[in-house]
Short mmCIF file of C-alpha atoms in Angstrom, two decimals:
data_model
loop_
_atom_site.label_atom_id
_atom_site.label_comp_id
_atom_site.label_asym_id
_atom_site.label_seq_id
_atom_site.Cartn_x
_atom_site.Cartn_y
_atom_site.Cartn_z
CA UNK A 235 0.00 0.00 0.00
CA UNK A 236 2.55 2.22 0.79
CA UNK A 237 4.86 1.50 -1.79
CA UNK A 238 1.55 2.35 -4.15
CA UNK A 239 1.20 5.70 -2.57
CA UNK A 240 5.19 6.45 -3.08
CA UNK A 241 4.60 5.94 -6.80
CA UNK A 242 1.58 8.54 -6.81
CA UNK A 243 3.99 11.17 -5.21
CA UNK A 244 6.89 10.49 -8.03
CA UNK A 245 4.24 10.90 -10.26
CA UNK A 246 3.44 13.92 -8.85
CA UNK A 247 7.12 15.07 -8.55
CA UNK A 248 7.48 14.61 -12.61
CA UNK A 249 4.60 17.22 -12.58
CA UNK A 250 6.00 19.63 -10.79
CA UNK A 251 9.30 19.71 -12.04
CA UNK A 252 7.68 19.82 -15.27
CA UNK A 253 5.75 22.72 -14.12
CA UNK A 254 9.12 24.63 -12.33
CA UNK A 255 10.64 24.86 -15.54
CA UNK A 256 13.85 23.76 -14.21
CA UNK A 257 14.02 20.15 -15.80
CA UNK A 258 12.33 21.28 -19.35
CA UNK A 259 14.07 21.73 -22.59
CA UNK A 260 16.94 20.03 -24.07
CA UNK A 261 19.42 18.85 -21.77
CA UNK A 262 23.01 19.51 -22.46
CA UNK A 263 25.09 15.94 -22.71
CA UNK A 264 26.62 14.37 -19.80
CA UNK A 265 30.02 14.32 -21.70
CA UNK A 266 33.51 16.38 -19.65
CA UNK A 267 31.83 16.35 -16.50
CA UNK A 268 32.45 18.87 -13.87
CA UNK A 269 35.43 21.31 -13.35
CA UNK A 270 34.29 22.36 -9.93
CA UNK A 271 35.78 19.17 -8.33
CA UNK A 272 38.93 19.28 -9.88
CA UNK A 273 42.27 20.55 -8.48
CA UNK A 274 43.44 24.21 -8.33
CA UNK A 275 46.32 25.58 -8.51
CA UNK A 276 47.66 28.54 -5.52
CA UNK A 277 46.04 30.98 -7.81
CA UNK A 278 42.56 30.53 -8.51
CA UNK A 279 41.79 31.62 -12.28
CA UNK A 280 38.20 32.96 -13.35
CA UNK A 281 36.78 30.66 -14.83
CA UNK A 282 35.64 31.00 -18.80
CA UNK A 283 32.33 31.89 -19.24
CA UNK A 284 31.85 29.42 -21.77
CA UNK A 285 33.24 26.36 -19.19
CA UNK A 286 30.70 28.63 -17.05
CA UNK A 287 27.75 27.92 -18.87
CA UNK A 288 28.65 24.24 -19.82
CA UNK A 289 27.86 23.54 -16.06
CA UNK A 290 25.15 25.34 -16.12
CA UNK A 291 23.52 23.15 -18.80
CA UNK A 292 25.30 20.32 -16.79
CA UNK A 293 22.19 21.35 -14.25
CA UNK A 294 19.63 20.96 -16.66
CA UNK A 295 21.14 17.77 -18.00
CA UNK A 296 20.64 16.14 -13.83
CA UNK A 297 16.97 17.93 -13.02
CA UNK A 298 15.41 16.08 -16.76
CA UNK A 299 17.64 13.16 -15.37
CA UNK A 300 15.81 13.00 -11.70
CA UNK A 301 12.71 13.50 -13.77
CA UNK A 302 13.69 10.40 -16.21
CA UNK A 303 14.47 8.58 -12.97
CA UNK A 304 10.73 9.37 -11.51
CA UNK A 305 8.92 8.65 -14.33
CA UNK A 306 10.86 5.21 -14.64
CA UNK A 307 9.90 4.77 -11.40
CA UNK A 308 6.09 4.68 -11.39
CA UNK A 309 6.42 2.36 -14.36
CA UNK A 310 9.29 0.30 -12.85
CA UNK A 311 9.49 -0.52 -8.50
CA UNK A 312 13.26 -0.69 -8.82
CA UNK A 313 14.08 0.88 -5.52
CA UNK A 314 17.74 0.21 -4.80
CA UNK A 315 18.43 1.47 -8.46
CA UNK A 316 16.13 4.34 -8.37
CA UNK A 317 17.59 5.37 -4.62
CA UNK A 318 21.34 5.23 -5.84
CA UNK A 319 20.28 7.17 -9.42
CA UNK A 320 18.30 10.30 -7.13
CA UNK A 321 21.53 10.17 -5.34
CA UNK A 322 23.74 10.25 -7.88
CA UNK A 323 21.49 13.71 -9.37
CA UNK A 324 22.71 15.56 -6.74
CA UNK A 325 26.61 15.80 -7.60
CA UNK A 326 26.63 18.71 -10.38
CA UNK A 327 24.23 21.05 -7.99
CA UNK A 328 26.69 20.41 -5.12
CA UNK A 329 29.72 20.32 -7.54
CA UNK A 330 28.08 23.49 -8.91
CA UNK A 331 27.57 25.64 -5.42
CA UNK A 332 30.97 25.01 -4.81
CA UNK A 333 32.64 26.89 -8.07
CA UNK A 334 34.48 29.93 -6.15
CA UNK A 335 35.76 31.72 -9.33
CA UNK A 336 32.57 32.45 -12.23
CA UNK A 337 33.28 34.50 -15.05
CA UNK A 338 33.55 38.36 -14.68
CA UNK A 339 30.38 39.85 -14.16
CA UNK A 340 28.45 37.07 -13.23
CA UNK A 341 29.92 37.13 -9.36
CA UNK A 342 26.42 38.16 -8.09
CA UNK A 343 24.15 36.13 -10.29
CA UNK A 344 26.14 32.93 -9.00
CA UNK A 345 26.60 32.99 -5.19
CA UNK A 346 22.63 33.04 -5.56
CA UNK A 347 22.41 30.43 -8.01
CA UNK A 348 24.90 28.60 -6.01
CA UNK A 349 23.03 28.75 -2.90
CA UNK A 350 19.81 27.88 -4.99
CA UNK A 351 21.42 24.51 -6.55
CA UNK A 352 23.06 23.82 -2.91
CA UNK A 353 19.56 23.53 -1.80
CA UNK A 354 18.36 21.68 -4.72
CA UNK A 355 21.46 18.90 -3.98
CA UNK A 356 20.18 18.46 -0.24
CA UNK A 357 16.62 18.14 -1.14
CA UNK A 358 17.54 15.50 -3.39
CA UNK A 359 19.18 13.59 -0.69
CA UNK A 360 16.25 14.24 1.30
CA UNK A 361 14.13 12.61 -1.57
CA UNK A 362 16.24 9.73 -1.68
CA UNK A 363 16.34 9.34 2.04
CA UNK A 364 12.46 9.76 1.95
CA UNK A 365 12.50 6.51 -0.53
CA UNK A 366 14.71 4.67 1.41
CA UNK A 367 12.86 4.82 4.60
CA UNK A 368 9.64 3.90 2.71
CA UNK A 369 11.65 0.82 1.11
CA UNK A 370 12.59 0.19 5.40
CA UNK A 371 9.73 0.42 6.55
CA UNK A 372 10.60 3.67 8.92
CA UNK A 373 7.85 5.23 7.59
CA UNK A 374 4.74 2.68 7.52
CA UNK A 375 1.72 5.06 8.81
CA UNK A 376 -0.59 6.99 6.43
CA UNK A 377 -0.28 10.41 8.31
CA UNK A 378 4.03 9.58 8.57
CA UNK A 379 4.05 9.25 4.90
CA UNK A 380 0.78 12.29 4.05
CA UNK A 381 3.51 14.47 6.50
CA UNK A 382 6.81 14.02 4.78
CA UNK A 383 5.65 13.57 1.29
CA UNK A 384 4.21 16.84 1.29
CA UNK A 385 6.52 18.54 3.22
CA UNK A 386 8.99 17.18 0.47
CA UNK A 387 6.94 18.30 -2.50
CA UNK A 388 6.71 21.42 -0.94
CA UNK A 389 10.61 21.62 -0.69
CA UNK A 390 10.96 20.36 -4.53
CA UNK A 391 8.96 22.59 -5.83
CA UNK A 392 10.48 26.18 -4.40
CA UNK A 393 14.02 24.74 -5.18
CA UNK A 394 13.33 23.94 -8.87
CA UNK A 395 11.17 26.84 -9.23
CA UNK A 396 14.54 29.16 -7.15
CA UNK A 397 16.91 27.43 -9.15
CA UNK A 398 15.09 27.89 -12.60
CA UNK A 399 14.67 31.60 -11.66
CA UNK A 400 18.47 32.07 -10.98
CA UNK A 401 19.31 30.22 -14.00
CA UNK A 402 16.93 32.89 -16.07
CA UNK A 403 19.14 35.72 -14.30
CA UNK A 404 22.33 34.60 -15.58
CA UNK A 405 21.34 34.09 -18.81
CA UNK A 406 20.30 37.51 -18.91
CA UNK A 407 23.79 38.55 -18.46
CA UNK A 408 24.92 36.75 -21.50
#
């Protein structure tokens, strides 16, 4: 029963992310991955603003992928694999909050969009958590479940819809 209910709210978390705006559109390729984790050197160059924008896209590419994931999901009860996948979303919007040198003039725009796609990483791991405790049984009441699953879809939609809005502001500055 509860594992029923669990696929109605990914269901409902492909339609909101479809609503936010932030998971829409073509997504970029996963090829190159992310610069953000590499090694620096002492001095800490700015980075290119075309390198900038490749991660940017490298956001887009993970939000349609956690929506891919969600809508496999209510087709498919692969939990372990869908747990590990939501997971695994969550690396280029940490990887991206923690890029300290953005192209000239776009300073301001990022340490909000940062902050925005920081949030969007934990509530992912949240989401995942929120599976995994269904799959445990640690949550196994209707109201436990009702409680959390709204409280998440809540959460997911004001970081999608934050992050989408920040991503609109920088690409105004282009």
């Amino acid at each position: 029963m509860m594992k029923k209910k669990v696929l109605a709210f990914a269901a409902a978390a492909v339609f909101t992310l479809s609503v936010s705006g932030c998971a829409g559109g073509e997504a970029a390729g996963n090829g190159g991955g992310s610069t953000a984790g590499q090694e620096e050197s002492q001095t800490v160059s700015v980075m290119d603003k075309d390198t900038y924008l490749a991660e940017i896209d490298g956001l887009n590419s993970a939000a349609y992928e956690f929506m891919q994931i969600m809508t496999a999901l209510t087709e498919d009860l692969d939990w372990e694999t869908a747990i590990t996948e939501i997971r695994e979303c969550k690396t280029p919007f940490i990887e991206f909050s923690e890029i300290d040198n953005p192209p000239e003039g776009y300073e301001e725009a990022h340490a909000e969009m940062a902050a925005a796609s920081k949030r969007v990483g934990e509530f992912l791991d949240d989401y995942a958590d929120f599976f995994q405790d269904v799959q445990d049984g640690i949550i196994d009441t209707d109201e436990e479940y009702t409680e959390k699953s709204e409280t998440l879809l809540a959460e997911m939609e004001a970081s999608f819809a934050e992050l989408g809005e920040k991503m609109g502001e920088v690409q105004e500055i282009q």
